Amino acid sequence: MTQAIPLEAVLVLAAALFCIGLFGALSRRNMVGVLMGVELMLNAVNINMVAIGRYLEPYPYVAGQTFTIFIITVAAAEAAVGLAMIIAIYRTWLTSNVDSVDSLKG
Amino acid sequence: MATVVQIVFGLIAALIVGAAVMVVTARNVIHAALWLIASFFGVAALYMLLEAEFIAVVQILVYVGAIAILILFAIMLTRQVTGEGVRQLTERWWVSLLVAVSLFAAVLVPTLLNHKGWNLPALPATANATPELLSGPAELGRGFVYEFLLQFQVAGVLLTVALIGAIVIAFEERSRRRRVLTLAEEHALNQDAARRQTAEPGLKITAVTDGE
């Protein structure tokens, strides 16, 4: 594996995934779409962690994979709270578009 | 062998990036969520290729099994028009496209300009050289109870807080809850309304709500 694919190729793939997720998080109107973009960005970070751990860490150390698991935990918590907020907002405003919920606008 | 691995990596990369592009551009939100699942599967396959089997299984379990299903539930609970005619992107989507593309270029251009050959380790000289030692789930678990014990506990507290927070945020008081009719009740209601409609035409059909 490490002899066939350079580390840079995996990192460029993760960067592409991160930028696609950033575009989705910034430009989607639906709140669930924004959340999906954020999930893509978190996945890109996880790919980076695993790849750098695989290529550069010596044998008994597992910091890359450990922090991947922590990021997955945080992503699960974030998805649960975010979707609960989407449902609460939908109940009040009867919409799930980010540009319709602007009562905090000055 | 190396060529096969490179072809597999190319296919997985195409799956991940293509599915991610479909996630951010699909007009139907449900289709976007299904493409998201495809992208998660691609990332899990990439973990397999990177020889992180445990992370691959966790990816399938948590992302595909929990988060994607949660997203599908949220889409269906906030049901509204998600058809082809509805605008799915904000008005100034090209600004965010510019930001994303320029960020990717800022990452990529210095990498390509300063590039001095791929940094690959040499192949083992003989066929029966000692195989490379890799850390697996055993080392991972040992790390959780020795080096990363504090972070592990904090993650547990975070999960508990998120669980309670999600319940508190999404909780709805019983007095304000709208009653959802079962299929049989709805059918009986429609039958009743149709019968009354034929008996005295011009009557309005009204929905029955409870606890208002």
PDB file of C-alpha atoms in Angstrom:
ATOM      1  CA  MET A   1       0.000   0.000   0.000  1.00  0.00           C
ATOM      2  CA  THR A   2       2.568   2.597   1.062  1.00  0.00           C
ATOM      3  CA  GLN A   3       4.829   1.552  -1.814  1.00  0.00           C
ATOM      4  CA  ALA A   4       2.095   2.083  -4.413  1.00  0.00           C
ATOM      5  CA  ILE A   5       0.372   5.304  -3.430  1.00  0.00           C
ATOM      6  CA  PRO A   6       2.222   8.420  -2.286  1.00  0.00           C
ATOM      7  CA  LEU A   7       0.956  10.188   0.826  1.00  0.00           C
ATOM      8  CA  GLU A   8       0.451  13.363  -1.222  1.00  0.00           C
ATOM      9  CA  ALA A   9      -2.231  11.695  -3.359  1.00  0.00           C
ATOM     10  CA  VAL A  10      -4.328  10.841  -0.288  1.00  0.00           C
ATOM     11  CA  LEU A  11      -3.861  14.353   1.110  1.00  0.00           C
ATOM     12  CA  VAL A  12      -4.949  15.962  -2.175  1.00  0.00           C
ATOM     13  CA  LEU A  13      -8.056  13.739  -2.189  1.00  0.00           C
ATOM     14  CA  ALA A  14      -8.854  14.827   1.377  1.00  0.00           C
ATOM     15  CA  ALA A  15      -8.343  18.487   0.430  1.00  0.00           C
ATOM     16  CA  ALA A  16     -10.753  18.098  -2.502  1.00  0.00           C
ATOM     17  CA  LEU A  17     -13.356  16.469  -0.239  1.00  0.00           C
ATOM     18  CA  PHE A  18     -12.918  19.244   2.339  1.00  0.00           C
ATOM     19  CA  CYS A  19     -13.421  21.983  -0.268  1.00  0.00           C
ATOM     20  CA  ILE A  20     -16.525  20.286  -1.699  1.00  0.00           C
ATOM     21  CA  GLY A  21     -17.930  20.015   1.826  1.00  0.00           C
ATOM     22  CA  LEU A  22     -17.090  23.665   2.501  1.00  0.00           C
ATOM     23  CA  PHE A  23     -18.962  24.707  -0.642  1.00  0.00           C
ATOM     24  CA  GLY A  24     -21.965  22.636   0.430  1.00  0.00           C
ATOM     25  CA  ALA A  25     -21.962  24.029   3.975  1.00  0.00           C
ATOM     26  CA  LEU A  26     -21.748  27.621   2.727  1.00  0.00           C
ATOM     27  CA  SER A  27     -24.152  27.527  -0.186  1.00  0.00           C
ATOM     28  CA  ARG A  28     -26.940  25.064   0.608  1.00  0.00           C
ATOM     29  CA  ARG A  29     -30.280  26.622   1.540  1.00  0.00           C
ATOM     30  CA  ASN A  30     -31.634  23.614   3.382  1.00  0.00           C
ATOM     31  CA  MET A  31     -30.314  23.212   6.937  1.00  0.00           C
ATOM     32  CA  VAL A  32     -29.948  19.462   6.478  1.00  0.00           C
ATOM     33  CA  GLY A  33     -27.851  20.191   3.383  1.00  0.00           C
ATOM     34  CA  VAL A  34     -25.569  22.430   5.459  1.00  0.00           C
ATOM     35  CA  LEU A  35     -25.172  19.634   7.988  1.00  0.00           C
ATOM     36  CA  MET A  36     -24.303  17.184   5.191  1.00  0.00           C
ATOM     37  CA  GLY A  37     -21.557  19.550   4.010  1.00  0.00           C
ATOM     38  CA  VAL A  38     -20.141  19.674   7.527  1.00  0.00           C
ATOM     39  CA  GLU A  39     -20.135  15.859   7.670  1.00  0.00           C
ATOM     40  CA  LEU A  40     -18.137  15.754   4.411  1.00  0.00           C
ATOM     41  CA  MET A  41     -15.571  18.162   5.888  1.00  0.00           C
ATOM     42  CA  LEU A  42     -15.210  16.022   9.022  1.00  0.00           C
ATOM     43  CA  ASN A  43     -14.692  12.965   6.814  1.00  0.00           C
ATOM     44  CA  ALA A  44     -11.889  14.743   4.957  1.00  0.00           C
ATOM     45  CA  VAL A  45     -10.147  15.478   8.273  1.00  0.00           C
ATOM     46  CA  ASN A  46     -10.516  11.815   9.279  1.00  0.00           C
ATOM     47  CA  ILE A  47      -8.900  10.683   6.022  1.00  0.00           C
ATOM     48  CA  ASN A  48      -5.963  13.002   6.735  1.00  0.00           C
ATOM     49  CA  MET A  49      -5.568  11.634  10.277  1.00  0.00           C
ATOM     50  CA  VAL A  50      -5.619   7.984   9.199  1.00  0.00           C
ATOM     51  CA  ALA A  51      -3.311   8.543   6.221  1.00  0.00           C
ATOM     52  CA  ILE A  52      -0.675  10.486   8.157  1.00  0.00           C
ATOM     53  CA  GLY A  53      -0.847   7.938  10.982  1.00  0.00           C
ATOM     54  CA  ARG A  54      -0.411   5.080   8.522  1.00  0.00           C
ATOM     55  CA  TYR A  55       2.499   6.606   6.605  1.00  0.00           C
ATOM     56  CA  LEU A  56       4.483   8.444   9.268  1.00  0.00           C
ATOM     57  CA  GLU A  57       3.803   6.878  12.684  1.00  0.00           C
ATOM     58  CA  PRO A  58       6.151   4.186  13.991  1.00  0.00           C
ATOM     59  CA  TYR A  59       4.685   0.843  15.074  1.00  0.00           C
ATOM     60  CA  PRO A  60       3.233   0.991  18.592  1.00  0.00           C
ATOM     61  CA  TYR A  61       1.725   4.504  18.315  1.00  0.00           C
ATOM     62  CA  VAL A  62      -1.918   4.923  17.304  1.00  0.00           C
ATOM     63  CA  ALA A  63      -2.549   8.650  17.799  1.00  0.00           C
ATOM     64  CA  GLY A  64      -3.931   9.101  14.262  1.00  0.00           C
ATOM     65  CA  GLN A  65      -6.586   6.412  14.542  1.00  0.00           C
ATOM     66  CA  THR A  66      -7.405   7.396  18.144  1.00  0.00           C
ATOM     67  CA  PHE A  67      -8.117  10.976  17.149  1.00  0.00           C
ATOM     68  CA  THR A  68     -10.154   9.747  14.195  1.00  0.00           C
ATOM     69  CA  ILE A  69     -12.398   7.947  16.673  1.00  0.00           C
ATOM     70  CA  PHE A  70     -12.673  11.105  18.780  1.00  0.00           C
ATOM     71  CA  ILE A  71     -13.668  13.099  15.678  1.00  0.00           C
ATOM     72  CA  ILE A  72     -16.297  10.481  14.794  1.00  0.00           C
ATOM     73  CA  THR A  73     -17.673  10.830  18.358  1.00  0.00           C
ATOM     74  CA  VAL A  74     -17.846  14.614  18.082  1.00  0.00           C
ATOM     75  CA  ALA A  75     -19.478  14.302  14.640  1.00  0.00           C
ATOM     76  CA  ALA A  76     -22.170  12.002  16.039  1.00  0.00           C
ATOM     77  CA  ALA A  77     -22.884  14.412  18.910  1.00  0.00           C
ATOM     78  CA  GLU A  78     -22.953  17.351  16.495  1.00  0.00           C
ATOM     79  CA  ALA A  79     -25.366  15.572  14.147  1.00  0.00           C
ATOM     80  CA  ALA A  80     -27.736  14.681  17.001  1.00  0.00           C
ATOM     81  CA  VAL A  81     -27.848  18.216  18.425  1.00  0.00           C
ATOM     82  CA  GLY A  82     -27.976  19.833  14.965  1.00  0.00           C
ATOM     83  CA  LEU A  83     -30.882  17.709  13.782  1.00  0.00           C
ATOM     84  CA  ALA A  84     -32.768  18.319  17.055  1.00  0.00           C
ATOM     85  CA  MET A  85     -32.292  22.059  16.457  1.00  0.00           C
ATOM     86  CA  ILE A  86     -33.524  21.702  12.864  1.00  0.00           C
ATOM     87  CA  ILE A  87     -36.666  19.963  14.090  1.00  0.00           C
ATOM     88  CA  ALA A  88     -37.252  22.610  16.798  1.00  0.00           C
ATOM     89  CA  ILE A  89     -36.778  25.426  14.255  1.00  0.00           C
ATOM     90  CA  TYR A  90     -39.105  23.713  11.797  1.00  0.00           C
ATOM     91  CA  ARG A  91     -41.778  23.537  14.496  1.00  0.00           C
ATOM     92  CA  THR A  92     -41.574  27.290  15.159  1.00  0.00           C
ATOM     93  CA  TRP A  93     -40.979  28.745  11.680  1.00  0.00           C
ATOM     94  CA  LEU A  94     -42.399  25.922   9.528  1.00  0.00           C
ATOM     95  CA  THR A  95     -39.327  26.138   7.308  1.00  0.00           C
ATOM     96  CA  SER A  96     -35.906  24.530   7.196  1.00  0.00           C
ATOM     97  CA  ASN A  97     -34.161  27.060   4.959  1.00  0.00           C
ATOM     98  CA  VAL A  98     -31.282  28.959   6.512  1.00  0.00           C
ATOM     99  CA  ASP A  99     -32.150  32.245   4.786  1.00  0.00           C
ATOM    100  CA  SER A 100     -35.715  32.233   6.114  1.00  0.00           C
ATOM    101  CA  VAL A 101     -34.693  32.136   9.784  1.00  0.00           C
ATOM    102  CA  ASP A 102     -33.368  35.685  10.234  1.00  0.00           C
ATOM    103  CA  SER A 103     -35.024  37.019  13.405  1.00  0.00           C
ATOM    104  CA  LEU A 104     -31.590  37.778  14.910  1.00  0.00           C
ATOM    105  CA  LYS A 105     -30.756  40.065  11.986  1.00  0.00           C
ATOM    106  CA  GLY A 106     -30.145  43.623  13.229  1.00  0.00           C
TER     107      GLY A 106
ATOM    108  CA  MET B   1       0.510  -5.469  -7.470  1.00  0.00           C
ATOM    109  CA  ALA B   2       1.264  -1.774  -7.222  1.00  0.00           C
ATOM    110  CA  THR B   3      -0.746  -1.067 -10.373  1.00  0.00           C
ATOM    111  CA  VAL B   4      -3.778  -2.879  -8.981  1.00  0.00           C
ATOM    112  CA  VAL B   5      -3.604  -0.842  -5.766  1.00  0.00           C
ATOM    113  CA  GLN B   6      -3.300   2.365  -7.791  1.00  0.00           C
ATOM    114  CA  ILE B   7      -6.339   1.465  -9.926  1.00  0.00           C
ATOM    115  CA  VAL B   8      -8.378   0.645  -6.799  1.00  0.00           C
ATOM    116  CA  PHE B   9      -7.299   3.937  -5.215  1.00  0.00           C
ATOM    117  CA  GLY B  10      -8.340   5.824  -8.353  1.00  0.00           C
ATOM    118  CA  LEU B  11     -11.783   4.196  -8.374  1.00  0.00           C
ATOM    119  CA  ILE B  12     -12.310   4.917  -4.662  1.00  0.00           C
ATOM    120  CA  ALA B  13     -11.178   8.524  -5.095  1.00  0.00           C
ATOM    121  CA  ALA B  14     -13.561   8.965  -8.047  1.00  0.00           C
ATOM    122  CA  LEU B  15     -16.420   7.497  -5.975  1.00  0.00           C
ATOM    123  CA  ILE B  16     -15.711   9.766  -2.998  1.00  0.00           C
ATOM    124  CA  VAL B  17     -15.331  12.987  -4.984  1.00  0.00           C
ATOM    125  CA  GLY B  18     -18.176  12.249  -7.417  1.00  0.00           C
ATOM    126  CA  ALA B  19     -20.606  11.345  -4.643  1.00  0.00           C
ATOM    127  CA  ALA B  20     -19.556  14.434  -2.654  1.00  0.00           C
ATOM    128  CA  VAL B  21     -20.186  16.672  -5.680  1.00  0.00           C
ATOM    129  CA  MET B  22     -23.620  15.095  -6.061  1.00  0.00           C
ATOM    130  CA  VAL B  23     -24.290  15.715  -2.344  1.00  0.00           C
ATOM    131  CA  VAL B  24     -23.764  19.461  -2.692  1.00  0.00           C
ATOM    132  CA  THR B  25     -25.468  19.865  -6.072  1.00  0.00           C
ATOM    133  CA  ALA B  26     -28.430  17.464  -6.027  1.00  0.00           C
ATOM    134  CA  ARG B  27     -31.785  19.219  -6.302  1.00  0.00           C
ATOM    135  CA  ASN B  28     -33.633  16.681  -4.154  1.00  0.00           C
ATOM    136  CA  VAL B  29     -32.473  16.620  -0.524  1.00  0.00           C
ATOM    137  CA  ILE B  30     -33.284  12.922  -0.167  1.00  0.00           C
ATOM    138  CA  HIS B  31     -31.080  12.150  -3.190  1.00  0.00           C
ATOM    139  CA  ALA B  32     -28.323  14.248  -1.606  1.00  0.00           C
ATOM    140  CA  ALA B  33     -28.572  12.151   1.579  1.00  0.00           C
ATOM    141  CA  LEU B  34     -28.331   8.921  -0.441  1.00  0.00           C
ATOM    142  CA  TRP B  35     -25.253  10.246  -2.264  1.00  0.00           C
ATOM    143  CA  LEU B  36     -23.828  11.105   1.154  1.00  0.00           C
ATOM    144  CA  ILE B  37     -24.168   7.428   2.106  1.00  0.00           C
ATOM    145  CA  ALA B  38     -22.289   6.478  -1.086  1.00  0.00           C
ATOM    146  CA  SER B  39     -19.521   8.914  -0.153  1.00  0.00           C
ATOM    147  CA  PHE B  40     -19.294   7.433   3.363  1.00  0.00           C
ATOM    148  CA  PHE B  41     -18.923   3.958   1.862  1.00  0.00           C
ATOM    149  CA  GLY B  42     -16.117   5.246  -0.372  1.00  0.00           C
ATOM    150  CA  VAL B  43     -14.317   6.708   2.642  1.00  0.00           C
ATOM    151  CA  ALA B  44     -14.684   3.365   4.463  1.00  0.00           C
ATOM    152  CA  ALA B  45     -13.144   1.589   1.462  1.00  0.00           C
ATOM    153  CA  LEU B  46     -10.269   4.097   1.549  1.00  0.00           C
ATOM    154  CA  TYR B  47      -9.703   3.254   5.239  1.00  0.00           C
ATOM    155  CA  MET B  48      -9.537  -0.418   4.245  1.00  0.00           C
ATOM    156  CA  LEU B  49      -6.935   0.495   1.629  1.00  0.00           C
ATOM    157  CA  LEU B  50      -5.002   2.444   4.281  1.00  0.00           C
ATOM    158  CA  GLU B  51      -5.033  -0.719   6.431  1.00  0.00           C
ATOM    159  CA  ALA B  52      -7.165   0.822   9.198  1.00  0.00           C
ATOM    160  CA  GLU B  53      -9.798  -1.932   9.333  1.00  0.00           C
ATOM    161  CA  PHE B  54     -11.237  -0.970  12.708  1.00  0.00           C
ATOM    162  CA  ILE B  55     -11.781   2.636  11.608  1.00  0.00           C
ATOM    163  CA  ALA B  56     -13.466   1.369   8.432  1.00  0.00           C
ATOM    164  CA  VAL B  57     -15.952  -0.700  10.443  1.00  0.00           C
ATOM    165  CA  VAL B  58     -16.579   2.208  12.832  1.00  0.00           C
ATOM    166  CA  GLN B  59     -17.142   4.470   9.809  1.00  0.00           C
ATOM    167  CA  ILE B  60     -19.826   2.127   8.444  1.00  0.00           C
ATOM    168  CA  LEU B  61     -21.453   1.687  11.870  1.00  0.00           C
ATOM    169  CA  VAL B  62     -21.511   5.321  12.959  1.00  0.00           C
ATOM    170  CA  TYR B  63     -21.767   7.288   9.716  1.00  0.00           C
ATOM    171  CA  VAL B  64     -23.886   5.027   7.524  1.00  0.00           C
ATOM    172  CA  GLY B  65     -25.771   3.324  10.341  1.00  0.00           C
ATOM    173  CA  ALA B  66     -26.479   6.291  12.594  1.00  0.00           C
ATOM    174  CA  ILE B  67     -25.753   9.719  11.115  1.00  0.00           C
ATOM    175  CA  ALA B  68     -27.117   9.074   7.615  1.00  0.00           C
ATOM    176  CA  ILE B  69     -30.296   7.516   9.027  1.00  0.00           C
ATOM    177  CA  LEU B  70     -30.645  10.474  11.425  1.00  0.00           C
ATOM    178  CA  ILE B  71     -30.316  12.862   8.469  1.00  0.00           C
ATOM    179  CA  LEU B  72     -32.949  10.942   6.493  1.00  0.00           C
ATOM    180  CA  PHE B  73     -35.281  11.097   9.526  1.00  0.00           C
ATOM    181  CA  ALA B  74     -34.738  14.848   9.844  1.00  0.00           C
ATOM    182  CA  ILE B  75     -35.507  15.352   6.146  1.00  0.00           C
ATOM    183  CA  MET B  76     -38.723  13.397   6.451  1.00  0.00           C
ATOM    184  CA  LEU B  77     -39.773  15.154   9.684  1.00  0.00           C
ATOM    185  CA  THR B  78     -39.231  18.591   8.151  1.00  0.00           C
ATOM    186  CA  ARG B  79     -41.204  17.625   5.087  1.00  0.00           C
ATOM    187  CA  GLN B  80     -41.649  20.374   2.577  1.00  0.00           C
ATOM    188  CA  VAL B  81     -41.275  20.981  -1.128  1.00  0.00           C
ATOM    189  CA  THR B  82     -37.969  19.526  -2.227  1.00  0.00           C
ATOM    190  CA  GLY B  83     -38.904  19.137  -5.880  1.00  0.00           C
ATOM    191  CA  GLU B  84     -36.992  20.096  -9.004  1.00  0.00           C
ATOM    192  CA  GLY B  85     -38.321  23.653  -9.228  1.00  0.00           C
ATOM    193  CA  VAL B  86     -37.205  24.765  -5.771  1.00  0.00           C
ATOM    194  CA  ARG B  87     -33.961  26.728  -5.501  1.00  0.00           C
ATOM    195  CA  GLN B  88     -31.534  24.659  -3.409  1.00  0.00           C
ATOM    196  CA  LEU B  89     -28.557  27.037  -3.289  1.00  0.00           C
ATOM    197  CA  THR B  90     -28.386  30.483  -1.734  1.00  0.00           C
ATOM    198  CA  GLU B  91     -28.457  33.574  -3.940  1.00  0.00           C
ATOM    199  CA  ARG B  92     -24.722  34.231  -3.745  1.00  0.00           C
ATOM    200  CA  TRP B  93     -23.593  30.620  -4.138  1.00  0.00           C
ATOM    201  CA  TRP B  94     -20.812  31.654  -6.543  1.00  0.00           C
ATOM    202  CA  VAL B  95     -19.038  33.484  -3.686  1.00  0.00           C
ATOM    203  CA  SER B  96     -18.826  30.278  -1.692  1.00  0.00           C
ATOM    204  CA  LEU B  97     -17.752  28.425  -4.842  1.00  0.00           C
ATOM    205  CA  LEU B  98     -14.960  30.995  -5.230  1.00  0.00           C
ATOM    206  CA  VAL B  99     -13.941  30.533  -1.575  1.00  0.00           C
ATOM    207  CA  ALA B 100     -13.865  26.733  -1.881  1.00  0.00           C
ATOM    208  CA  VAL B 101     -11.955  26.693  -5.187  1.00  0.00           C
ATOM    209  CA  SER B 102      -9.421  29.263  -4.005  1.00  0.00           C
ATOM    210  CA  LEU B 103      -8.869  27.319  -0.780  1.00  0.00           C
ATOM    211  CA  PHE B 104      -8.222  24.171  -2.806  1.00  0.00           C
ATOM    212  CA  ALA B 105      -5.837  26.099  -5.064  1.00  0.00           C
ATOM    213  CA  ALA B 106      -4.062  27.565  -2.034  1.00  0.00           C
ATOM    214  CA  VAL B 107      -3.503  24.027  -0.768  1.00  0.00           C
ATOM    215  CA  LEU B 108      -2.557  22.531  -4.100  1.00  0.00           C
ATOM    216  CA  VAL B 109      -0.402  25.145  -5.870  1.00  0.00           C
ATOM    217  CA  PRO B 110       2.421  25.322  -3.253  1.00  0.00           C
ATOM    218  CA  THR B 111       2.414  21.525  -3.074  1.00  0.00           C
ATOM    219  CA  LEU B 112       2.842  21.172  -6.823  1.00  0.00           C
ATOM    220  CA  LEU B 113       5.387  23.996  -7.141  1.00  0.00           C
ATOM    221  CA  ASN B 114       7.651  22.639  -4.399  1.00  0.00           C
ATOM    222  CA  HIS B 115       7.294  19.082  -5.546  1.00  0.00           C
ATOM    223  CA  LYS B 116      10.484  17.026  -5.827  1.00  0.00           C
ATOM    224  CA  GLY B 117       9.365  13.532  -6.711  1.00  0.00           C
ATOM    225  CA  TRP B 118       7.015  11.250  -4.856  1.00  0.00           C
ATOM    226  CA  ASN B 119       8.201  10.378  -1.377  1.00  0.00           C
ATOM    227  CA  LEU B 120       7.793   6.600  -1.577  1.00  0.00           C
ATOM    228  CA  PRO B 121       9.694   4.174   0.653  1.00  0.00           C
ATOM    229  CA  ALA B 122      11.814   1.628  -1.168  1.00  0.00           C
ATOM    230  CA  LEU B 123      10.483  -1.836  -1.825  1.00  0.00           C
ATOM    231  CA  PRO B 124      11.915  -4.598   0.389  1.00  0.00           C
ATOM    232  CA  ALA B 125      14.959  -6.064  -1.289  1.00  0.00           C
ATOM    233  CA  THR B 126      14.153  -9.741  -0.902  1.00  0.00           C
ATOM    234  CA  ALA B 127      10.860 -11.595  -1.087  1.00  0.00           C
ATOM    235  CA  ASN B 128      11.102 -13.005   2.445  1.00  0.00           C
ATOM    236  CA  ALA B 129      11.996  -9.755   4.181  1.00  0.00           C
ATOM    237  CA  THR B 130      10.410  -9.179   7.588  1.00  0.00           C
ATOM    238  CA  PRO B 131       6.848  -7.909   7.132  1.00  0.00           C
ATOM    239  CA  GLU B 132       5.989  -4.400   8.273  1.00  0.00           C
ATOM    240  CA  LEU B 133       4.512  -4.220  11.771  1.00  0.00           C
ATOM    241  CA  LEU B 134       1.144  -2.429  11.913  1.00  0.00           C
ATOM    242  CA  SER B 135      -0.823  -1.327  14.943  1.00  0.00           C
ATOM    243  CA  GLY B 136      -4.341  -2.731  15.190  1.00  0.00           C
ATOM    244  CA  PRO B 137      -7.340  -2.604  17.536  1.00  0.00           C
ATOM    245  CA  ALA B 138      -5.303  -4.016  20.429  1.00  0.00           C
ATOM    246  CA  GLU B 139      -2.907  -1.054  20.382  1.00  0.00           C
ATOM    247  CA  LEU B 140      -5.894   1.264  19.884  1.00  0.00           C
ATOM    248  CA  GLY B 141      -7.642  -0.054  22.996  1.00  0.00           C
ATOM    249  CA  ARG B 142      -4.437   0.107  25.000  1.00  0.00           C
ATOM    250  CA  GLY B 143      -4.055   3.737  23.952  1.00  0.00           C
ATOM    251  CA  PHE B 144      -7.585   4.481  25.143  1.00  0.00           C
ATOM    252  CA  VAL B 145      -6.954   3.187  28.666  1.00  0.00           C
ATOM    253  CA  TYR B 146      -3.384   4.464  29.103  1.00  0.00           C
ATOM    254  CA  GLU B 147      -2.322   7.507  27.074  1.00  0.00           C
ATOM    255  CA  PHE B 148      -5.678   8.961  26.050  1.00  0.00           C
ATOM    256  CA  LEU B 149      -7.686   8.157  29.172  1.00  0.00           C
ATOM    257  CA  LEU B 150      -8.636  11.785  29.892  1.00  0.00           C
ATOM    258  CA  GLN B 151      -9.744  12.422  26.298  1.00  0.00           C
ATOM    259  CA  PHE B 152     -11.702   9.164  26.351  1.00  0.00           C
ATOM    260  CA  GLN B 153     -13.595  10.234  29.487  1.00  0.00           C
ATOM    261  CA  VAL B 154     -14.234  13.709  28.072  1.00  0.00           C
ATOM    262  CA  ALA B 155     -15.650  12.113  24.904  1.00  0.00           C
ATOM    263  CA  GLY B 156     -18.024  10.064  27.062  1.00  0.00           C
ATOM    264  CA  VAL B 157     -19.171  13.190  28.924  1.00  0.00           C
ATOM    265  CA  LEU B 158     -19.615  14.974  25.582  1.00  0.00           C
ATOM    266  CA  LEU B 159     -21.826  12.175  24.258  1.00  0.00           C
ATOM    267  CA  THR B 160     -23.991  12.269  27.401  1.00  0.00           C
ATOM    268  CA  VAL B 161     -24.338  16.055  27.230  1.00  0.00           C
ATOM    269  CA  ALA B 162     -25.219  15.890  23.525  1.00  0.00           C
ATOM    270  CA  LEU B 163     -27.844  13.213  24.196  1.00  0.00           C
ATOM    271  CA  ILE B 164     -29.502  15.251  26.961  1.00  0.00           C
ATOM    272  CA  GLY B 165     -29.218  18.432  24.907  1.00  0.00           C
ATOM    273  CA  ALA B 166     -30.841  16.857  21.866  1.00  0.00           C
ATOM    274  CA  ILE B 167     -33.745  15.640  23.994  1.00  0.00           C
ATOM    275  CA  VAL B 168     -34.192  19.052  25.655  1.00  0.00           C
ATOM    276  CA  ILE B 169     -34.058  20.929  22.342  1.00  0.00           C
ATOM    277  CA  ALA B 170     -36.437  18.650  20.470  1.00  0.00           C
ATOM    278  CA  PHE B 171     -38.834  18.167  23.395  1.00  0.00           C
ATOM    279  CA  GLU B 172     -42.378  19.334  22.821  1.00  0.00           C
ATOM    280  CA  GLU B 173     -44.904  19.844  25.593  1.00  0.00           C
ATOM    281  CA  ARG B 174     -47.779  17.443  25.542  1.00  0.00           C
ATOM    282  CA  SER B 175     -50.377  20.228  25.493  1.00  0.00           C
ATOM    283  CA  ARG B 176     -48.870  21.734  22.337  1.00  0.00           C
ATOM    284  CA  ARG B 177     -48.435  18.454  20.514  1.00  0.00           C
ATOM    285  CA  ARG B 178     -50.533  17.928  17.433  1.00  0.00           C
ATOM    286  CA  ARG B 179     -52.213  14.576  17.218  1.00  0.00           C
ATOM    287  CA  VAL B 180     -51.131  12.467  14.267  1.00  0.00           C
ATOM    288  CA  LEU B 181     -53.915  10.344  12.831  1.00  0.00           C
ATOM    289  CA  THR B 182     -53.347   6.688  12.148  1.00  0.00           C
ATOM    290  CA  LEU B 183     -53.987   5.411   8.650  1.00  0.00           C
ATOM    291  CA  ALA B 184     -57.287   3.745   9.700  1.00  0.00           C
ATOM    292  CA  GLU B 185     -58.540   6.929  11.378  1.00  0.00           C
ATOM    293  CA  GLU B 186     -57.646   8.994   8.337  1.00  0.00           C
ATOM    294  CA  HIS B 187     -59.438   6.535   6.042  1.00  0.00           C
ATOM    295  CA  ALA B 188     -62.551   6.583   8.261  1.00  0.00           C
ATOM    296  CA  LEU B 189     -62.439  10.386   8.281  1.00  0.00           C
ATOM    297  CA  ASN B 190     -62.215  10.540   4.492  1.00  0.00           C
ATOM    298  CA  GLN B 191     -65.087   8.044   4.134  1.00  0.00           C
ATOM    299  CA  ASP B 192     -67.185  10.093   6.544  1.00  0.00           C
ATOM    300  CA  ALA B 193     -66.416  13.325   4.727  1.00  0.00           C
ATOM    301  CA  ALA B 194     -67.211  11.773   1.340  1.00  0.00           C
ATOM    302  CA  ARG B 195     -70.522  10.452   2.666  1.00  0.00           C
ATOM    303  CA  ARG B 196     -71.453  13.871   4.012  1.00  0.00           C
ATOM    304  CA  GLN B 197     -70.287  15.483   0.784  1.00  0.00           C
ATOM    305  CA  THR B 198     -72.704  13.337  -1.211  1.00  0.00           C
ATOM    306  CA  ALA B 199     -75.489  13.945   1.339  1.00  0.00           C
ATOM    307  CA  GLU B 200     -75.190  17.730   1.349  1.00  0.00           C
ATOM    308  CA  PRO B 201     -72.942  19.181  -1.351  1.00  0.00           C
ATOM    309  CA  GLY B 202     -71.054  22.370  -0.615  1.00  0.00           C
ATOM    310  CA  LEU B 203     -69.860  21.313   2.840  1.00  0.00           C
ATOM    311  CA  LYS B 204     -66.230  22.068   3.575  1.00  0.00           C
ATOM    312  CA  ILE B 205     -63.950  19.192   4.624  1.00  0.00           C
ATOM    313  CA  THR B 206     -62.108  20.162   7.792  1.00  0.00           C
ATOM    314  CA  ALA B 207     -59.215  18.379   9.414  1.00  0.00           C
ATOM    315  CA  VAL B 208     -59.599  17.202  12.985  1.00  0.00           C
ATOM    316  CA  THR B 209     -56.960  18.417  15.412  1.00  0.00           C
ATOM    317  CA  ASP B 210     -56.658  17.503  19.028  1.00  0.00           C
ATOM    318  CA  GLY B 211     -55.528  19.552  22.039  1.00  0.00           C
ATOM    319  CA  GLU B 212     -55.508  22.929  20.278  1.00  0.00           C
TER     320      GLU B 212
END
